[in-house]
Amino acid sequence: DAGVIQSPRHEVTEMGQEVTLRCKPISGHDYLFWYRQTMMRGLELLIYFNNNVPIDDSGMPEDRFSAKMPNASFSTLKIQPSEPRDSAVYFCASSLPGTGVETQYFGPGTRLLVL
Amino acid sequence: KQEVTQIPAALSVPEGENLVLNCSFTDSAIYNLQWFRQDPGKGLTSLLLIQSSQREQTSGRLNASLDKSSGRSTLYIAASQPGDSATYLCAARFMEYGNKLVFGAGTILRVKS
């Protein structure tokens, strides 16, 4: 299995631009999580899905952030418009069915820099 | 707000030394506590998961303990090796938050050869 796949791995954009991050979870996993990691705030959960349905989006910082999961094999995290303070590493993770949120497999992350 | 704290923030030890990483959490009402490893530029890899009813878990040279009453967990690494150099994070699943993991800031470990 290829593991959780994220794209792009690096993104540099200018303030005000739209940014879309993509995630392909491990096949058969039924939970999908989006995290953000910064030096100041550490690793924070933004949103998670169960069977493609958003369950908890309380960690989404602002309305500028949105996430979708149109099917079991694809999710996006969109920032529109982007701001310099959104610069961070964004991780996607998925977990096995029946194991809940404990057995999370993380992707390699997308390093975002907003100028 | 429930929080997880890790000390020290960074640790440098010579190869072969045994070491302990500390994690504290603000509420004893947890489902479990988990230790992760993060290598530079990579995602997190789960090392050990301790359920609330357990006192410790072991995997190879790693041993994690849990004391819910004091809100503490430790990760013990025996006979450290340069390949153990990484950032180690602990995460608690608080009952108050349901399915959300709350992560500590991590301990950056460097094992010198």
CSV table of C-alpha atoms in Angstrom, one decimal:
chain,number,residue,atom,x,y,z
A,1,ASP,CA,0.0,0.0,0.0
A,2,ALA,CA,1.3,3.5,-0.9
A,3,GLY,CA,0.1,5.0,2.4
A,4,VAL,CA,-1.6,8.4,2.6
A,5,ILE,CA,-0.8,10.5,-0.4
A,6,GLN,CA,-0.7,14.3,-0.2
A,7,SER,CA,-0.2,16.8,-3.0
A,8,PRO,CA,1.5,19.1,-3.5
A,9,ARG,CA,4.4,18.5,-1.1
A,10,HIS,CA,5.4,22.1,-1.2
A,11,GLU,CA,3.4,25.2,-2.1
A,12,VAL,CA,4.5,28.8,-2.3
A,13,THR,CA,1.8,31.4,-3.1
A,14,GLU,CA,1.1,35.0,-2.6
A,15,MET,CA,-1.3,36.5,-0.1
A,16,GLY,CA,-4.9,36.5,-1.4
A,17,GLN,CA,-4.5,33.5,-3.7
A,18,GLU,CA,-6.6,30.4,-3.4
A,19,VAL,CA,-4.7,27.3,-2.2
A,20,THR,CA,-6.0,23.7,-2.6
A,21,LEU,CA,-4.4,20.9,-0.7
A,22,ARG,CA,-5.2,17.3,-1.7
A,23,CYS,CA,-5.3,14.0,0.1
A,24,LYS,CA,-5.8,10.4,-0.9
A,25,PRO,CA,-6.4,8.2,2.2
A,26,ILE,CA,-5.4,4.6,2.5
A,27,SER,CA,-7.9,2.4,0.7
A,28,GLY,CA,-10.5,1.0,3.0
A,29,HIS,CA,-9.9,3.6,5.8
A,30,ASP,CA,-13.1,5.2,7.0
A,31,TYR,CA,-11.8,8.2,9.0
A,32,LEU,CA,-9.9,11.1,7.4
A,33,PHE,CA,-8.3,13.9,9.4
A,34,TRP,CA,-6.7,17.3,8.4
A,35,TYR,CA,-4.1,18.8,10.8
A,36,ARG,CA,-2.0,21.9,10.7
A,37,GLN,CA,1.4,22.1,12.4
A,38,THR,CA,3.2,25.3,13.2
A,39,MET,CA,6.1,26.1,15.6
A,40,MET,CA,3.8,28.4,17.7
A,41,ARG,CA,0.8,26.2,18.0
A,42,GLY,CA,2.1,22.7,17.4
A,43,LEU,CA,-0.1,20.1,15.8
A,44,GLU,CA,-3.8,21.0,15.6
A,45,LEU,CA,-6.8,19.1,14.3
A,46,LEU,CA,-8.7,21.2,11.8
A,47,ILE,CA,-11.5,18.8,10.7
A,48,TYR,CA,-12.2,15.1,10.4
A,49,PHE,CA,-14.6,13.0,8.3
A,50,ASN,CA,-16.1,9.6,8.9
A,51,ASN,CA,-17.4,7.8,5.8
A,52,ASN,CA,-17.0,11.0,3.8
A,53,VAL,CA,-19.2,13.0,6.2
A,54,PRO,CA,-17.7,15.9,8.2
A,55,ILE,CA,-18.0,15.1,11.9
A,56,ASP,CA,-16.1,17.9,13.7
A,57,ASP,CA,-14.9,21.1,12.0
A,58,SER,CA,-14.5,23.1,15.2
A,59,GLY,CA,-10.7,23.4,14.6
A,60,MET,CA,-11.2,25.2,11.3
A,61,PRO,CA,-9.8,28.6,12.0
A,62,GLU,CA,-11.9,30.8,9.8
A,63,ASP,CA,-14.4,30.8,7.0
A,64,ARG,CA,-11.5,31.1,4.7
A,65,PHE,CA,-10.9,27.4,5.3
A,66,SER,CA,-13.1,24.7,3.8
A,67,ALA,CA,-12.7,21.0,3.4
A,68,LYS,CA,-14.6,18.5,1.3
A,69,MET,CA,-14.6,14.7,0.9
A,70,PRO,CA,-16.5,13.9,-2.3
A,71,ASN,CA,-15.7,10.2,-2.1
A,72,ALA,CA,-13.9,7.7,0.0
A,73,SER,CA,-10.6,8.1,-1.9
A,74,PHE,CA,-10.2,11.9,-2.1
A,75,SER,CA,-10.3,15.0,0.1
A,76,THR,CA,-9.4,18.6,-0.3
A,77,LEU,CA,-8.6,21.5,2.1
A,78,LYS,CA,-9.0,24.9,0.5
A,79,ILE,CA,-7.9,28.3,1.8
A,80,GLN,CA,-9.4,31.2,0.0
A,81,PRO,CA,-8.0,33.9,0.3
A,82,SER,CA,-4.7,32.8,1.8
A,83,GLU,CA,-2.8,34.9,4.3
A,84,PRO,CA,0.8,34.8,5.5
A,85,ARG,CA,-0.3,33.4,8.9
A,86,ASP,CA,-1.6,30.3,7.1
A,87,SER,CA,2.0,29.3,6.4
A,88,ALA,CA,2.4,25.8,8.1
A,89,VAL,CA,2.7,22.1,7.3
A,90,TYR,CA,-0.7,20.6,6.7
A,91,PHE,CA,-1.1,16.9,7.3
A,92,CYS,CA,-3.7,14.4,6.3
A,93,ALA,CA,-4.3,11.2,8.2
A,94,SER,CA,-6.6,8.2,7.8
A,95,SER,CA,-7.6,5.4,10.1
A,96,LEU,CA,-8.7,1.8,9.9
A,97,PRO,CA,-12.4,0.9,10.0
A,98,GLY,CA,-13.5,-0.2,13.4
A,99,THR,CA,-10.5,1.2,15.2
A,100,GLY,CA,-11.8,4.8,15.5
A,101,VAL,CA,-9.3,7.6,15.8
A,102,GLU,CA,-6.4,5.9,17.5
A,103,THR,CA,-4.7,4.1,14.6
A,104,GLN,CA,-4.0,7.1,12.4
A,105,TYR,CA,-1.7,6.9,9.5
A,106,PHE,CA,-0.2,10.2,8.5
A,107,GLY,CA,0.7,11.5,5.1
A,108,PRO,CA,4.1,13.3,4.5
A,109,GLY,CA,2.4,16.7,4.7
A,110,THR,CA,2.2,19.8,2.5
A,111,ARG,CA,4.5,22.6,3.4
A,112,LEU,CA,2.7,25.8,2.6
A,113,LEU,CA,4.3,29.2,2.5
A,114,VAL,CA,2.1,32.3,1.9
A,115,LEU,CA,4.1,35.4,1.0
B,1,LYS,CA,-9.4,23.7,27.6
B,2,GLN,CA,-7.6,20.4,27.9
B,3,GLU,CA,-3.9,20.4,27.1
B,4,VAL,CA,-0.9,18.1,26.8
B,5,THR,CA,2.6,19.3,27.8
B,6,GLN,CA,5.9,17.7,27.1
B,7,ILE,CA,9.2,18.2,28.8
B,8,PRO,CA,12.0,18.6,27.9
B,9,ALA,CA,11.5,20.5,24.6
B,10,ALA,CA,14.8,19.2,23.4
B,11,LEU,CA,17.3,16.5,24.6
B,12,SER,CA,20.7,15.6,23.4
B,13,VAL,CA,22.3,12.3,24.7
B,14,PRO,CA,25.3,10.1,23.7
B,15,GLU,CA,24.6,6.9,22.0
B,16,GLY,CA,23.9,4.0,24.3
B,17,GLU,CA,22.3,6.1,27.1
B,18,ASN,CA,18.8,5.2,28.5
B,19,LEU,CA,16.5,8.2,28.5
B,20,VAL,CA,13.0,9.3,29.6
B,21,LEU,CA,10.6,11.6,27.8
B,22,ASN,CA,7.8,13.1,29.8
B,23,CYS,CA,4.2,14.0,29.0
B,24,SER,CA,1.5,15.5,31.2
B,25,PHE,CA,-2.1,16.0,30.5
B,26,THR,CA,-4.7,18.2,32.2
B,27,ASP,CA,-7.6,15.7,32.8
B,28,SER,CA,-7.4,12.1,34.0
B,29,ALA,CA,-10.6,11.4,32.1
B,30,ILE,CA,-8.9,10.0,29.0
B,31,TYR,CA,-9.7,7.1,26.7
B,32,ASN,CA,-6.0,6.6,25.9
B,33,LEU,CA,-2.6,8.2,25.4
B,34,GLN,CA,-0.4,7.6,22.4
B,35,TRP,CA,3.3,8.3,21.6
B,36,PHE,CA,4.3,9.2,18.0
B,37,ARG,CA,7.6,9.7,16.3
B,38,GLN,CA,8.1,12.4,13.6
B,39,ASP,CA,11.2,12.5,11.4
B,40,PRO,CA,12.2,15.8,9.7
B,41,GLY,CA,10.0,16.5,6.7
B,42,LYS,CA,7.8,13.4,7.4
B,43,GLY,CA,4.5,12.7,8.9
B,44,LEU,CA,3.9,11.1,12.3
B,45,THR,CA,4.3,7.4,13.0
B,46,SER,CA,2.5,5.8,16.0
B,47,LEU,CA,4.9,4.1,18.4
B,48,LEU,CA,2.8,3.0,21.4
B,49,LEU,CA,-0.9,3.3,22.4
B,50,ILE,CA,-1.9,2.9,26.1
B,51,GLN,CA,-5.5,2.5,26.8
B,52,SER,CA,-6.8,4.1,30.0
B,53,SER,CA,-7.1,0.8,31.7
B,54,GLN,CA,-3.5,-0.1,31.1
B,55,ARG,CA,-0.4,1.0,33.0
B,56,GLU,CA,2.2,0.4,30.3
B,57,GLN,CA,3.0,-0.8,26.8
B,58,THR,CA,6.3,-2.1,25.4
B,59,SER,CA,7.7,-2.4,21.9
B,60,GLY,CA,11.3,-3.4,21.5
B,61,ARG,CA,13.5,-0.8,23.3
B,62,LEU,CA,10.5,1.4,23.9
B,63,ASN,CA,8.4,1.4,27.0
B,64,ALA,CA,5.5,3.8,27.7
B,65,SER,CA,3.8,4.1,31.1
B,66,LEU,CA,0.6,5.8,32.1
B,67,ASP,CA,-0.5,7.2,35.4
B,68,LYS,CA,-3.9,8.7,34.9
B,69,SER,CA,-4.3,9.9,38.5
B,70,SER,CA,-1.3,12.1,38.3
B,71,GLY,CA,-1.9,13.0,34.6
B,72,ARG,CA,1.5,11.7,33.4
B,73,SER,CA,3.0,9.4,30.9
B,74,THR,CA,6.6,8.6,30.2
B,75,LEU,CA,8.4,7.2,27.2
B,76,TYR,CA,11.5,5.2,28.1
B,77,ILE,CA,14.0,4.5,25.4
B,78,ALA,CA,16.7,1.9,26.3
B,79,ALA,CA,20.2,1.9,24.8
B,80,SER,CA,19.5,4.9,22.5
B,81,GLN,CA,20.9,4.9,19.0
B,82,PRO,CA,21.5,7.7,16.4
B,83,GLY,CA,18.6,6.3,14.5
B,84,ASP,CA,16.3,7.3,17.4
B,85,SER,CA,16.9,10.9,16.6
B,86,ALA,CA,13.5,12.5,15.9
B,87,THR,CA,10.8,14.5,17.4
B,88,TYR,CA,8.6,12.5,19.8
B,89,LEU,CA,5.0,13.6,20.4
B,90,CYS,CA,2.4,12.4,22.9
B,91,ALA,CA,-1.3,12.7,22.3
B,92,ALA,CA,-4.2,12.3,24.6
B,93,ARG,CA,-7.8,11.4,23.7
B,94,PHE,CA,-9.8,13.2,26.3
B,95,MET,CA,-13.3,12.0,27.0
B,96,GLU,CA,-14.5,15.5,26.9
B,97,TYR,CA,-13.5,15.9,23.3
B,98,GLY,CA,-14.7,12.6,21.9
B,99,ASN,CA,-12.7,11.5,18.9
B,100,LYS,CA,-10.2,14.3,18.9
B,101,LEU,CA,-6.5,13.8,19.8
B,102,VAL,CA,-4.8,16.6,21.6
B,103,PHE,CA,-1.0,16.7,20.9
B,104,GLY,CA,1.8,18.0,22.9
B,105,ALA,CA,4.5,20.2,21.4
B,106,GLY,CA,7.0,17.4,21.2
B,107,THR,CA,10.5,16.6,22.4
B,108,ILE,CA,13.3,16.9,19.9
B,109,LEU,CA,15.7,14.1,20.6
B,110,ARG,CA,19.3,13.9,19.3
B,111,VAL,CA,21.4,10.9,19.9
B,112,LYS,CA,25.0,11.5,19.2
B,113,SER,CA,27.3,8.8,17.9
